[in-house]
Structures are given as C-alpha cells and as structure tokens.
GROMACS .gro file of N, CA and C in nm:
model
  552
    1MET      N    1  -0.157   4.048  -5.795
    1MET     CA    2  -0.239   4.071  -5.700
    1MET      C    3  -0.270   3.967  -5.652
    2LYS      N    4  -0.369   3.914  -5.770
    2LYS     CA    5  -0.452   3.779  -5.736
    2LYS      C    6  -0.403   3.697  -5.719
    3PHE      N    7  -0.277   3.662  -5.742
    3PHE     CA    8  -0.202   3.550  -5.680
    3PHE      C    9  -0.138   3.581  -5.579
    4ILE      N   10  -0.088   3.699  -5.535
    4ILE     CA   11  -0.056   3.687  -5.382
    4ILE      C   12  -0.194   3.683  -5.306
    5LYS      N   13  -0.288   3.759  -5.346
    5LYS     CA   14  -0.440   3.715  -5.235
    5LYS      C   15  -0.453   3.574  -5.219
    6LYS      N   16  -0.429   3.488  -5.338
    6LYS     CA   17  -0.465   3.346  -5.334
    6LYS      C   18  -0.349   3.297  -5.245
    7ILE      N   19  -0.241   3.292  -5.221
    7ILE     CA   20  -0.137   3.212  -5.158
    7ILE      C   21  -0.156   3.307  -5.002
    8LEU      N   22  -0.201   3.371  -5.003
    8LEU     CA   23  -0.222   3.477  -4.842
    8LEU      C   24  -0.368   3.390  -4.795
    9PHE      N   25  -0.465   3.364  -4.899
    9PHE     CA   26  -0.588   3.276  -4.841
    9PHE      C   27  -0.525   3.128  -4.831
   10ILE      N   28  -0.453   3.083  -4.924
   10ILE     CA   29  -0.386   2.916  -4.858
   10ILE      C   30  -0.339   2.947  -4.745
   11PHE      N   31  -0.223   3.025  -4.725
   11PHE     CA   32  -0.160   3.042  -4.615
   11PHE      C   33  -0.230   3.045  -4.428
   12MET      N   34  -0.329   3.135  -4.483
   12MET     CA   35  -0.447   3.162  -4.339
   12MET      C   36  -0.524   3.025  -4.325
   13LEU      N   37  -0.563   2.913  -4.437
   13LEU     CA   38  -0.632   2.831  -4.425
   13LEU      C   39  -0.519   2.726  -4.375
   14LEU      N   40  -0.423   2.707  -4.420
   14LEU     CA   41  -0.313   2.602  -4.362
   14LEU      C   42  -0.296   2.645  -4.209
   15ILE      N   43  -0.296   2.799  -4.162
   15ILE     CA   44  -0.269   2.837  -4.015
   15ILE      C   45  -0.406   2.772  -3.956
   16ILE      N   46  -0.492   2.797  -4.015
   16ILE     CA   47  -0.641   2.779  -3.942
   16ILE      C   48  -0.659   2.614  -3.891
   17VAL      N   49  -0.605   2.555  -4.018
   17VAL     CA   50  -0.586   2.368  -4.007
   17VAL      C   51  -0.511   2.335  -3.933
   18VAL      N   52  -0.364   2.432  -3.882
   18VAL     CA   53  -0.286   2.344  -3.785
   18VAL      C   54  -0.317   2.392  -3.683
   19LEU      N   55  -0.393   2.478  -3.651
   19LEU     CA   56  -0.435   2.561  -3.510
   19LEU      C   57  -0.551   2.454  -3.482
   20GLY      N   58  -0.657   2.419  -3.537
   20GLY     CA   59  -0.734   2.356  -3.513
   20GLY      C   60  -0.679   2.206  -3.497
   21ALA      N   61  -0.593   2.151  -3.544
   21ALA     CA   62  -0.524   2.024  -3.505
   21ALA      C   63  -0.469   2.036  -3.378
   22PHE      N   64  -0.386   2.142  -3.346
   22PHE     CA   65  -0.341   2.142  -3.213
   22PHE      C   66  -0.423   2.177  -3.108
   23VAL      N   67  -0.567   2.249  -3.119
   23VAL     CA   68  -0.686   2.236  -3.024
   23VAL      C   69  -0.734   2.108  -3.031
   24TYR      N   70  -0.771   2.058  -3.102
   24TYR     CA   71  -0.812   1.891  -3.113
   24TYR      C   72  -0.706   1.797  -3.007
   25PHE      N   73  -0.610   1.819  -3.057
   25PHE     CA   74  -0.503   1.756  -2.950
   25PHE      C   75  -0.472   1.771  -2.803
   26MET      N   76  -0.490   1.913  -2.774
   26MET     CA   77  -0.518   1.968  -2.671
   26MET      C   78  -0.638   1.905  -2.542
   27ILE      N   79  -0.710   1.893  -2.649
   27ILE     CA   80  -0.865   1.879  -2.599
   27ILE      C   81  -0.857   1.715  -2.553
   28ASN      N   82  -0.797   1.676  -2.643
   28ASN     CA   83  -0.797   1.515  -2.622
   28ASN      C   84  -0.659   1.454  -2.555
   29PHE      N   85  -0.579   1.562  -2.508
   29PHE     CA   86  -0.434   1.537  -2.439
   29PHE      C   87  -0.467   1.416  -2.349
   30ASP      N   88  -0.551   1.414  -2.237
   30ASP     CA   89  -0.545   1.344  -2.163
   30ASP      C   90  -0.591   1.150  -2.192
   31SER      N   91  -0.636   1.158  -2.288
   31SER     CA   92  -0.696   1.055  -2.360
   31SER      C   93  -0.571   0.980  -2.425
   32TYR      N   94  -0.480   1.080  -2.505
   32TYR     CA   95  -0.344   1.038  -2.530
   32TYR      C   96  -0.242   0.969  -2.392
   33LYS      N   97  -0.268   1.085  -2.296
   33LYS     CA   98  -0.168   1.023  -2.172
   33LYS      C   99  -0.209   0.872  -2.133
   34ALA      N  100  -0.336   0.859  -2.141
   34ALA     CA  101  -0.381   0.739  -2.096
   34ALA      C  102  -0.310   0.629  -2.197
   35LYS      N  103  -0.323   0.631  -2.326
   35LYS     CA  104  -0.276   0.567  -2.403
   35LYS      C  105  -0.135   0.550  -2.424
   36MET      N  106  -0.055   0.663  -2.377
   36MET     CA  107   0.088   0.634  -2.365
   36MET      C  108   0.084   0.542  -2.238
   37ALA      N  109   0.024   0.584  -2.129
   37ALA     CA  110   0.075   0.459  -1.979
   37ALA      C  111   0.026   0.360  -2.037
   38GLU      N  112  -0.065   0.289  -2.093
   38GLU     CA  113  -0.079   0.140  -2.177
   38GLU      C  114   0.053   0.087  -2.202
   39ARG      N  115   0.086   0.149  -2.240
   39ARG     CA  116   0.235   0.132  -2.350
   39ARG      C  117   0.348   0.061  -2.311
   40VAL      N  118   0.364   0.109  -2.145
   40VAL     CA  119   0.457   0.101  -2.054
   40VAL      C  120   0.434  -0.012  -1.940
   41ASP      N  121   0.523  -0.135  -1.964
   41ASP     CA  122   0.469  -0.251  -1.887
   41ASP      C  123   0.554  -0.256  -1.780
   42ILE      N  124   0.480  -0.308  -1.650
   42ILE     CA  125   0.562  -0.284  -1.532
   42ILE      C  126   0.537  -0.432  -1.464
   43LYS      N  127   0.613  -0.500  -1.436
   43LYS     CA  128   0.610  -0.631  -1.355
   43LYS      C  129   0.716  -0.624  -1.224
   44LEU      N  130   0.628  -0.666  -1.116
   44LEU     CA  131   0.715  -0.679  -0.979
   44LEU      C  132   0.797  -0.811  -1.005
   45ASP      N  133   0.900  -0.780  -0.990
   45ASP     CA  134   1.006  -0.924  -1.008
   45ASP      C  135   1.009  -1.011  -0.888
   46ASN      N  136   1.072  -0.949  -0.776
   46ASN     CA  137   1.071  -1.003  -0.633
   46ASN      C  138   1.047  -0.924  -0.510
   47VAL      N  139   1.055  -0.901  -0.411
   47VAL     CA  140   1.042  -0.814  -0.293
   47VAL      C  141   1.108  -0.859  -0.205
   48THR      N  142   1.216  -0.813  -0.155
   48THR     CA  143   1.315  -0.858  -0.070
   48THR      C  144   1.329  -0.786   0.091
   49LEU      N  145   1.379  -0.817   0.189
   49LEU     CA  146   1.415  -0.779   0.270
   49LEU      C  147   1.485  -0.844   0.389
   50ASN      N  148   1.580  -0.762   0.447
   50ASN     CA  149   1.711  -0.803   0.521
   50ASN      C  150   1.627  -0.915   0.659
   51PRO      N  151   1.617  -1.038   0.631
   51PRO     CA  152   1.585  -1.053   0.755
   51PRO      C  153   1.646  -1.045   0.891
   52GLU      N  154   1.774  -1.021   0.895
   52GLU     CA  155   1.891  -0.990   1.024
   52GLU      C  156   1.824  -0.818   1.082
   53LYS      N  157   1.795  -0.765   1.004
   53LYS     CA  158   1.765  -0.641   1.024
   53LYS      C  159   1.612  -0.600   1.100
   54LEU      N  160   1.524  -0.744   1.090
   54LEU     CA  161   1.397  -0.744   1.167
   54LEU      C  162   1.391  -0.722   1.310
   55THR      N  163   1.488  -0.705   1.368
   55THR     CA  164   1.545  -0.713   1.501
   55THR      C  165   1.536  -0.526   1.535
   56ASP      N  166   1.580  -0.469   1.437
   56ASP     CA  167   1.556  -0.361   1.423
   56ASP      C  168   1.443  -0.268   1.419
   57LYS      N  169   1.429  -0.124   1.467
   57LYS     CA  170   1.338  -0.058   1.457
   57LYS      C  171   1.270  -0.066   1.303
   58GLN      N  172   1.350   0.008   1.207
   58GLN     CA  173   1.307  -0.002   1.079
   58GLN      C  174   1.365  -0.105   0.990
   59THR      N  175   1.319  -0.158   0.896
   59THR     CA  176   1.409  -0.269   0.795
   59THR      C  177   1.352  -0.194   0.662
   60LYS      N  178   1.466  -0.231   0.569
   60LYS     CA  179   1.448  -0.209   0.422
   60LYS      C  180   1.369  -0.280   0.356
   61VAL      N  181   1.258  -0.234   0.297
   61VAL     CA  182   1.223  -0.337   0.173
   61VAL      C  183   1.255  -0.305   0.066
   62LYS      N  184   1.319  -0.415  -0.027
   62LYS     CA  185   1.334  -0.369  -0.201
   62LYS      C  186   1.258  -0.403  -0.287
   63LEU      N  187   1.167  -0.348  -0.336
   63LEU     CA  188   1.053  -0.372  -0.473
   63LEU      C  189   1.177  -0.388  -0.587
   64HIS      N  190   1.205  -0.507  -0.658
   64HIS     CA  191   1.242  -0.512  -0.794
   64HIS      C  192   1.118  -0.499  -0.896
   65PHE      N  193   1.130  -0.436  -0.962
   65PHE     CA  194   1.085  -0.433  -1.102
   65PHE      C  195   1.113  -0.403  -1.222
   66ILE      N  196   1.059  -0.483  -1.327
   66ILE     CA  197   1.114  -0.482  -1.477
   66ILE      C  198   1.001  -0.401  -1.558
   67VAL      N  199   1.079  -0.293  -1.598
   67VAL     CA  200   0.992  -0.222  -1.681
   67VAL      C  201   1.009  -0.207  -1.799
   68ASN      N  202   0.916  -0.221  -1.888
   68ASN     CA  203   0.964  -0.237  -2.073
   68ASN      C  204   0.890  -0.131  -2.125
   69ASN      N  205   0.947  -0.027  -2.156
   69ASN     CA  206   0.861   0.090  -2.288
   69ASN      C  207   0.827   0.007  -2.367
   70HIS      N  208   0.726   0.028  -2.418
   70HIS     CA  209   0.686  -0.001  -2.591
   70HIS      C  210   0.670   0.132  -2.667
   71LEU      N  211   0.685   0.252  -2.636
   71LEU     CA  212   0.670   0.360  -2.712
   71LEU      C  213   0.801   0.408  -2.788
   72PRO      N  214   0.796   0.480  -2.907
   72PRO     CA  215   0.897   0.497  -2.967
   72PRO      C  216   1.022   0.547  -2.917
   73PHE      N  217   0.991   0.638  -2.814
   73PHE     CA  218   1.091   0.724  -2.747
   73PHE      C  219   1.105   0.680  -2.611
   74GLY      N  220   1.216   0.729  -2.545
   74GLY     CA  221   1.281   0.729  -2.434
   74GLY      C  222   1.189   0.805  -2.349
   75ILE      N  223   1.146   0.773  -2.206
   75ILE     CA  224   1.066   0.831  -2.096
   75ILE      C  225   1.155   0.806  -1.951
   76VAL      N  226   1.109   0.914  -1.856
   76VAL     CA  227   1.211   0.889  -1.747
   76VAL      C  228   1.092   0.848  -1.647
   77PHE      N  229   1.073   0.697  -1.539
   77PHE     CA  230   1.055   0.679  -1.450
   77PHE      C  231   1.070   0.748  -1.289
   78LYS      N  232   0.976   0.883  -1.273
   78LYS     CA  233   1.045   0.941  -1.175
   78LYS      C  234   1.016   0.896  -1.050
   79ASN      N  235   0.867   0.837  -0.980
   79ASN     CA  236   0.880   0.803  -0.878
   79ASN      C  237   0.741   0.738  -0.897
   80LEU      N  238   0.721   0.651  -0.764
   80LEU     CA  239   0.603   0.550  -0.751
   80LEU      C  240   0.541   0.595  -0.609
   81ILE      N  241   0.440   0.643  -0.606
   81ILE     CA  242   0.330   0.650  -0.436
   81ILE      C  243   0.258   0.518  -0.447
   82PHE      N  244   0.304   0.459  -0.360
   82PHE     CA  245   0.206   0.341  -0.332
   82PHE      C  246   0.159   0.289  -0.206
   83ASP      N  247   0.102   0.189  -0.165
   83ASP     CA  248   0.060   0.161  -0.042
   83ASP      C  249   0.081  -0.018  -0.052
   84MET      N  250   0.149  -0.053   0.035
   84MET     CA  251   0.230  -0.226   0.069
   84MET      C  252   0.160  -0.256   0.211
   85SER      N  253   0.120  -0.390   0.149
   85SER     CA  254   0.036  -0.508   0.253
   85SER      C  255   0.169  -0.612   0.264
   86ILE      N  256   0.201  -0.668   0.331
   86ILE     CA  257   0.280  -0.805   0.357
   86ILE      C  258   0.144  -0.885   0.443
   87GLY      N  259   0.120  -0.971   0.342
   87GLY     CA  260   0.006  -1.053   0.453
   87GLY      C  261  -0.117  -0.962   0.446
   88ASP      N  262  -0.209  -0.964   0.549
   88ASP     CA  263  -0.313  -0.883   0.579
   88ASP      C  264  -0.259  -0.773   0.653
   89ASP      N  265  -0.158  -0.739   0.677
   89ASP     CA  266  -0.088  -0.612   0.736
   89ASP      C  267  -0.048  -0.472   0.633
   90LYS      N  268  -0.113  -0.370   0.674
   90LYS     CA  269  -0.066  -0.279   0.564
   90LYS      C  270   0.096  -0.215   0.641
   91VAL      N  271   0.183  -0.249   0.592
   91VAL     CA  272   0.307  -0.162   0.635
   91VAL      C  273   0.351  -0.039   0.554
   92ALA      N  274   0.264  -0.011   0.445
   92ALA     CA  275   0.322   0.134   0.404
   92ALA      C  276   0.203   0.208   0.344
   93ASN      N  277   0.170   0.328   0.402
   93ASN     CA  278   0.054   0.371   0.324
   93ASN      C  279   0.096   0.524   0.270
   94GLY      N  280   0.063   0.513   0.130
   94GLY     CA  281   0.071   0.626   0.065
   94GLY      C  282   0.267   0.718   0.051
   95MET      N  283   0.328   0.616   0.079
   95MET     CA  284   0.456   0.576   0.072
   95MET      C  285   0.504   0.675  -0.081
   96GLN      N  286   0.600   0.737  -0.095
   96GLN     CA  287   0.667   0.783  -0.219
   96GLN      C  288   0.831   0.755  -0.178
   97ALA      N  289   0.865   0.682  -0.352
   97ALA     CA  290   0.984   0.655  -0.366
   97ALA      C  291   1.018   0.689  -0.483
   98GLU      N  292   1.141   0.776  -0.473
   98GLU     CA  293   1.204   0.819  -0.602
   98GLU      C  294   1.266   0.744  -0.689
   99ALA      N  295   1.278   0.721  -0.831
   99ALA     CA  296   1.343   0.626  -0.889
   99ALA      C  297   1.418   0.730  -1.010
  100MET      N  298   1.335   0.790  -1.078
  100MET     CA  299   1.427   0.864  -1.167
  100MET      C  300   1.507   0.784  -1.263
  101VAL      N  301   1.457   0.656  -1.310
  101VAL     CA  302   1.557   0.570  -1.411
  101VAL      C  303   1.530   0.630  -1.545
  102THR      N  304   1.589   0.617  -1.651
  102THR     CA  305   1.531   0.646  -1.774
  102THR      C  306   1.548   0.522  -1.847
  103LEU      N  307   1.403   0.514  -1.896
  103LEU     CA  308   1.369   0.409  -2.006
  103LEU      C  309   1.354   0.430  -2.129
  104ASN      N  310   1.445   0.354  -2.189
  104ASN     CA  311   1.475   0.352  -2.344
  104ASN      C  312   1.383   0.258  -2.414
  105PRO      N  313   1.354   0.247  -2.530
  105PRO     CA  314   1.238   0.214  -2.594
  105PRO      C  315   1.277   0.039  -2.644
  106ASN      N  316   1.157  -0.047  -2.585
  106ASN     CA  317   1.174  -0.190  -2.606
  106ASN      C  318   1.275  -0.239  -2.527
  107ILE      N  319   1.324  -0.241  -2.436
  107ILE     CA  320   1.437  -0.266  -2.322
  107ILE      C  321   1.400  -0.276  -2.230
  108ASP      N  322   1.401  -0.424  -2.172
  108ASP     CA  323   1.347  -0.447  -2.015
  108ASP      C  324   1.485  -0.349  -1.928
  109THR      N  325   1.449  -0.310  -1.843
  109THR     CA  326   1.507  -0.208  -1.751
  109THR      C  327   1.494  -0.238  -1.573
  110ASN      N  328   1.545  -0.322  -1.509
  110ASN     CA  329   1.569  -0.317  -1.381
  110ASN      C  330   1.534  -0.156  -1.317
  111VAL      N  331   1.471  -0.182  -1.239
  111VAL     CA  332   1.392  -0.043  -1.136
  111VAL      C  333   1.397  -0.121  -0.991
  112VAL      N  334   1.475  -0.077  -0.875
  112VAL     CA  335   1.505  -0.103  -0.741
  112VAL      C  336   1.444   0.015  -0.659
  113ILE      N  337   1.320  -0.006  -0.606
  113ILE     CA  338   1.281   0.115  -0.532
  113ILE      C  339   1.278   0.001  -0.380
  114ALA      N  340   1.369   0.114  -0.294
  114ALA     CA  341   1.365   0.101  -0.144
  114ALA      C  342   1.295   0.176  -0.104
  115CYS      N  343   1.237   0.092   0.033
  115CYS     CA  344   1.159   0.172   0.164
  115CYS      C  345   1.199   0.102   0.290
  116ASN      N  346   1.156   0.216   0.376
  116ASN     CA  347   1.188   0.154   0.561
  116ASN      C  348   1.014   0.143   0.602
  117VAL      N  349   1.014   0.037   0.639
  117VAL     CA  350   0.905  -0.022   0.714
  117VAL      C  351   0.931  -0.056   0.844
  118ASP      N  352   0.838  -0.051   0.901
  118ASP     CA  353   0.861  -0.072   1.069
  118ASP      C  354   0.866  -0.241   1.060
  119SER      N  355   0.959  -0.288   1.158
  119SER     CA  356   0.999  -0.412   1.180
  119SER      C  357   0.929  -0.478   1.249
  120ILE      N  358   0.856  -0.425   1.346
  120ILE     CA  359   0.747  -0.525   1.432
  120ILE      C  360   0.624  -0.545   1.330
  121ILE      N  361   0.583  -0.458   1.274
  121ILE     CA  362   0.453  -0.497   1.175
  121ILE      C  363   0.501  -0.549   1.065
  122ALA      N  364   0.649  -0.559   0.990
  122ALA     CA  365   0.659  -0.657   0.918
  122ALA      C  366   0.672  -0.808   0.958
  123ARG      N  367   0.759  -0.786   1.092
  123ARG     CA  368   0.780  -0.916   1.125
  123ARG      C  369   0.628  -0.998   1.198
  124ARG      N  370   0.508  -0.930   1.226
  124ARG     CA  371   0.402  -1.010   1.265
  124ARG      C  372   0.344  -1.007   1.097
  125ALA      N  373   0.358  -0.942   1.017
  125ALA     CA  374   0.283  -0.948   0.915
  125ALA      C  375   0.328  -1.130   0.839
  126ILE      N  376   0.442  -1.154   0.824
  126ILE     CA  377   0.531  -1.260   0.779
  126ILE      C  378   0.478  -1.356   0.876
  127THR      N  379   0.495  -1.363   0.986
  127THR     CA  380   0.466  -1.456   1.096
  127THR      C  381   0.317  -1.501   1.084
  128LYS      N  382   0.234  -1.402   1.032
  128LYS     CA  383   0.057  -1.436   1.018
  128LYS      C  384   0.063  -1.508   0.927
  129SER      N  385   0.138  -1.449   0.815
  129SER     CA  386   0.127  -1.520   0.636
  129SER      C  387   0.177  -1.667   0.634
  130VAL      N  388   0.282  -1.687   0.701
  130VAL     CA  389   0.342  -1.831   0.730
  130VAL      C  390   0.238  -1.928   0.812
  131GLU      N  391   0.163  -1.877   0.918
  131GLU     CA  392   0.058  -1.938   0.980
  131GLU      C  393   0.019  -2.012   0.873
  132LYS      N  394  -0.063  -1.916   0.838
  132LYS     CA  395  -0.219  -1.915   0.726
  132LYS      C  396  -0.152  -2.009   0.634
  133ASN      N  397  -0.045  -1.987   0.567
  133ASN     CA  398  -0.028  -2.036   0.450
  133ASN      C  399   0.073  -2.183   0.474
  134ALA      N  400   0.080  -2.192   0.607
  134ALA     CA  401   0.172  -2.324   0.626
  134ALA      C  402   0.178  -2.426   0.555
  135GLY      N  403   0.034  -2.502   0.528
  135GLY     CA  404   0.055  -2.616   0.497
  135GLY      C  405   0.105  -2.595   0.298
  136LYS      N  406   0.062  -2.517   0.249
  136LYS     CA  407   0.093  -2.487   0.104
  136LYS      C  408   0.238  -2.442   0.107
  137LEU      N  409   0.333  -2.377   0.190
  137LEU     CA  410   0.454  -2.337   0.206
  137LEU      C  411   0.533  -2.471   0.209
  138LEU      N  412   0.511  -2.533   0.323
  138LEU     CA  413   0.564  -2.693   0.393
  138LEU      C  414   0.589  -2.738   0.240
  139LYS      N  415   0.463  -2.746   0.135
  139LYS     CA  416   0.423  -2.878   0.041
  139LYS      C  417   0.515  -2.777  -0.070
  140ALA      N  418   0.526  -2.679  -0.057
  140ALA     CA  419   0.611  -2.603  -0.182
  140ALA      C  420   0.771  -2.643  -0.160
  141VAL      N  421   0.806  -2.612  -0.033
  141VAL     CA  422   0.927  -2.638   0.027
  141VAL      C  423   0.965  -2.766  -0.004
  142LEU      N  424   0.919  -2.877   0.032
  142LEU     CA  425   0.915  -3.018   0.053
  142LEU      C  426   0.963  -3.089  -0.095
  143SER      N  427   0.874  -3.014  -0.214
  143SER     CA  428   0.901  -3.048  -0.343
  143SER      C  429   0.989  -2.979  -0.410
  144LYS      N  430   1.076  -2.905  -0.339
  144LYS     CA  431   1.177  -2.832  -0.421
  144LYS      C  432   1.301  -2.914  -0.375
  145LYS      N  433   1.384  -2.884  -0.476
  145LYS     CA  434   1.547  -2.971  -0.469
  145LYS      C  435   1.607  -2.825  -0.370
  146SER      N  436   1.600  -2.722  -0.470
  146SER     CA  437   1.692  -2.607  -0.401
  146SER      C  438   1.591  -2.528  -0.364
  147VAL      N  439   1.551  -2.517  -0.242
  147VAL     CA  440   1.469  -2.427  -0.173
  147VAL      C  441   1.546  -2.292  -0.170
  148LYS      N  442   1.653  -2.276  -0.160
  148LYS     CA  443   1.728  -2.146  -0.118
  148LYS      C  444   1.698  -2.044  -0.235
  149LYS      N  445   1.694  -2.129  -0.333
  149LYS     CA  446   1.689  -2.013  -0.482
  149LYS      C  447   1.566  -1.977  -0.475
  150GLU      N  448   1.449  -2.064  -0.487
  150GLU     CA  449   1.325  -2.039  -0.480
  150GLU      C  450   1.259  -1.915  -0.393
  151MET      N  451   1.257  -1.972  -0.292
  151MET     CA  452   1.219  -1.924  -0.164
  151MET      C  453   1.339  -1.814  -0.114
  152GLY      N  454   1.408  -1.818  -0.054
  152GLY     CA  455   1.516  -1.707  -0.026
  152GLY      C  456   1.443  -1.648   0.077
  153ASP      N  457   1.492  -1.487   0.033
  153ASP     CA  458   1.418  -1.387   0.114
  153ASP      C  459   1.306  -1.305   0.049
  154ASP      N  460   1.262  -1.353  -0.058
  154ASP     CA  461   1.187  -1.314  -0.143
  154ASP      C  462   1.014  -1.281  -0.104
  155ILE      N  463   0.956  -1.227  -0.070
  155ILE     CA  464   0.867  -1.193  -0.009
  155ILE      C  465   0.757  -1.169  -0.089
  156LYS      N  466   0.756  -1.202  -0.221
  156LYS     CA  467   0.642  -1.153  -0.320
  156LYS      C  468   0.506  -1.211  -0.296
  157GLY      N  469   0.491  -1.297  -0.231
  157GLY     CA  470   0.392  -1.391  -0.272
  157GLY      C  471   0.316  -1.338  -0.155
  158ILE      N  472   0.390  -1.320  -0.081
  158ILE     CA  473   0.252  -1.252   0.044
  158ILE      C  474   0.229  -1.076   0.036
  159THR      N  475   0.326  -1.017  -0.058
  159THR     CA  476   0.288  -0.857  -0.080
  159THR      C  477   0.227  -0.810  -0.177
  160VAL      N  478   0.154  -0.705  -0.130
  160VAL     CA  479   0.037  -0.658  -0.207
  160VAL      C  480   0.099  -0.507  -0.246
  161VAL      N  481   0.127  -0.480  -0.327
  161VAL     CA  482   0.193  -0.341  -0.386
  161VAL      C  483   0.071  -0.277  -0.483
  162LYS      N  484   0.013  -0.144  -0.436
  162LYS     CA  485  -0.063  -0.065  -0.490
  162LYS      C  486  -0.056   0.078  -0.531
  163GLY      N  487  -0.048   0.144  -0.637
  163GLY     CA  488  -0.021   0.301  -0.656
  163GLY      C  489  -0.004   0.329  -0.792
  164ILE      N  490   0.050   0.444  -0.778
  164ILE     CA  491   0.069   0.508  -0.911
  164ILE      C  492   0.243   0.537  -0.964
  165ALA      N  493   0.254   0.541  -1.089
  165ALA     CA  494   0.407   0.538  -1.121
  165ALA      C  495   0.385   0.672  -1.179
  166ASP      N  496   0.468   0.769  -1.131
  166ASP     CA  497   0.466   0.869  -1.229
  166ASP      C  498   0.602   0.888  -1.348
  167MET      N  499   0.572   0.877  -1.441
  167MET     CA  500   0.651   0.883  -1.581
  167MET      C  501   0.649   1.030  -1.629
  168MET      N  502   0.754   1.069  -1.718
  168MET     CA  503   0.768   1.200  -1.811
  168MET      C  504   0.824   1.134  -1.920
  169ILE      N  505   0.762   1.200  -2.022
  169ILE     CA  506   0.853   1.275  -2.154
  169ILE      C  507   0.895   1.347  -2.148
  170LYS      N  508   1.047   1.352  -2.180
  170LYS     CA  509   1.128   1.471  -2.201
  170LYS      C  510   1.169   1.478  -2.315
  171ILE      N  511   1.111   1.592  -2.400
  171ILE     CA  512   1.155   1.679  -2.527
  171ILE      C  513   1.221   1.846  -2.526
  172GLY      N  514   1.354   1.802  -2.519
  172GLY     CA  515   1.414   1.956  -2.504
  172GLY      C  516   1.401   1.977  -2.353
  173SER      N  517   1.349   2.070  -2.322
  173SER     CA  518   1.321   2.143  -2.204
  173SER      C  519   1.190   2.131  -2.151
  174MET      N  520   1.068   2.036  -2.226
  174MET     CA  521   0.982   2.051  -2.201
  174MET      C  522   0.914   1.914  -2.161
  175GLU      N  523   0.884   1.907  -2.037
  175GLU     CA  524   0.832   1.763  -1.980
  175GLU      C  525   0.706   1.731  -1.964
  176ILE      N  526   0.630   1.643  -2.046
  176ILE     CA  527   0.522   1.559  -2.055
  176ILE      C  528   0.468   1.476  -1.955
  177PRO      N  529   0.414   1.481  -1.816
  177PRO     CA  530   0.368   1.413  -1.733
  177PRO      C  531   0.256   1.301  -1.770
  178PHE      N  532   0.295   1.185  -1.714
  178PHE     CA  533   0.159   1.084  -1.738
  178PHE      C  534   0.201   1.026  -1.618
  179GLN      N  535   0.061   0.918  -1.557
  179GLN     CA  536   0.072   0.816  -1.465
  179GLN      C  537   0.018   0.697  -1.490
  180ARG      N  538   0.098   0.596  -1.458
  180ARG     CA  539   0.031   0.473  -1.509
  180ARG      C  540   0.012   0.360  -1.351
  181LYS      N  541  -0.059   0.304  -1.347
  181LYS     CA  542  -0.160   0.263  -1.220
  181LYS      C  543  -0.132   0.114  -1.214
  182VAL      N  544  -0.041   0.088  -1.099
  182VAL     CA  545   0.011  -0.036  -1.070
  182VAL      C  546  -0.064  -0.148  -0.945
  183SER      N  547  -0.071  -0.239  -0.976
  183SER     CA  548  -0.142  -0.358  -0.858
  183SER      C  549  -0.065  -0.444  -0.883
  184PHE      N  550   0.003  -0.511  -0.785
  184PHE     CA  551   0.048  -0.679  -0.784
  184PHE      C  552   0.016  -0.709  -0.676
   0.00000   0.00000   0.00000
C-alpha cells in the first residue's frame, strides 16, 4: 500500500511540474514568438514594374523577396501588410498581399508579391526621384558598362517598403501565428 501511495505521489508531482512548465510557456509565449520572428531573414531583392503599363490606370509592381528560415522546422509565409513609397510619394497604404509560401529550414526562398498601384502616382514619383537624384544616377549610368543589367526596370533604390509579414508554424491541425516587421 505504501508503494502505491509513493507512486501516486510521484505521479501527481510529475503532473504538477508538467502543468507548471506549460503555464510558464503560455505566459511567456509572446516573447517566444518574437524570438521565432528574429530567426527569419527577409531581404528585398528587387522591385520591378512594367514601364509599358504606366500609361494605364493601374500598373503592377512586383516585390521580390529572399526569405531564409533559420528555425529548425518549416513555416508558412502567409501574407504581407505594407505601406510602399516610391521616392517621396506613397503609392500603397495598408495594402495586403497574400503569399502562402512554405519556407523550409535554412534554404533561401524567393517570394514574389505583386500589387497594383495608381500609374499616375507611380509615374510622378519616379519622375521626381530621377530629377532629385539625376546627378548620382547619371554618374552611375556613365560608370557602368552594362547599364541594362544593373538599372533595368528595378526601382528598389527609390522604393521604401514598411510593414508586417504574417507567418505561421503548422503542426498537424494546430497553427501558431507570429509576425515579423519589415522595413526596406
């Protein structure tokens, strides 16, 4: 009888320790999510737009990201909520773009997010940026041999993107969401 009481006492103690660890984990869950978000690198590779479509009402801007997941398990890049400025003009405010890309551990993944912006605002922003930076731009153009490759239709140098990337960890049917702030 004493042996059974000792086993029950040890079992109850073990349950209390496990529940205490679970409660501690849940209390500090937000800090764990912030640490997970720090382990995901997001870099803006380039920003392109179709110059032929600048005469239309809307033009498509494509944001090309390189995302590297340094966590030991796969995650899903759900969407990006962002503000975007070209030059000094804001062309997107609170825009949401869905990505739904699976990011495997320690592999660079290319993520392309496309959004439609007002062509008139984009054209005005690009014109003002070129006028403002014409000296630097011409110097860069004249010093390059293959200008097309470096300049092309990439407008990354005059684009500012700030927002929040929504991601999640999928374990079976359970989803654990977390967010990563981005600023380029």
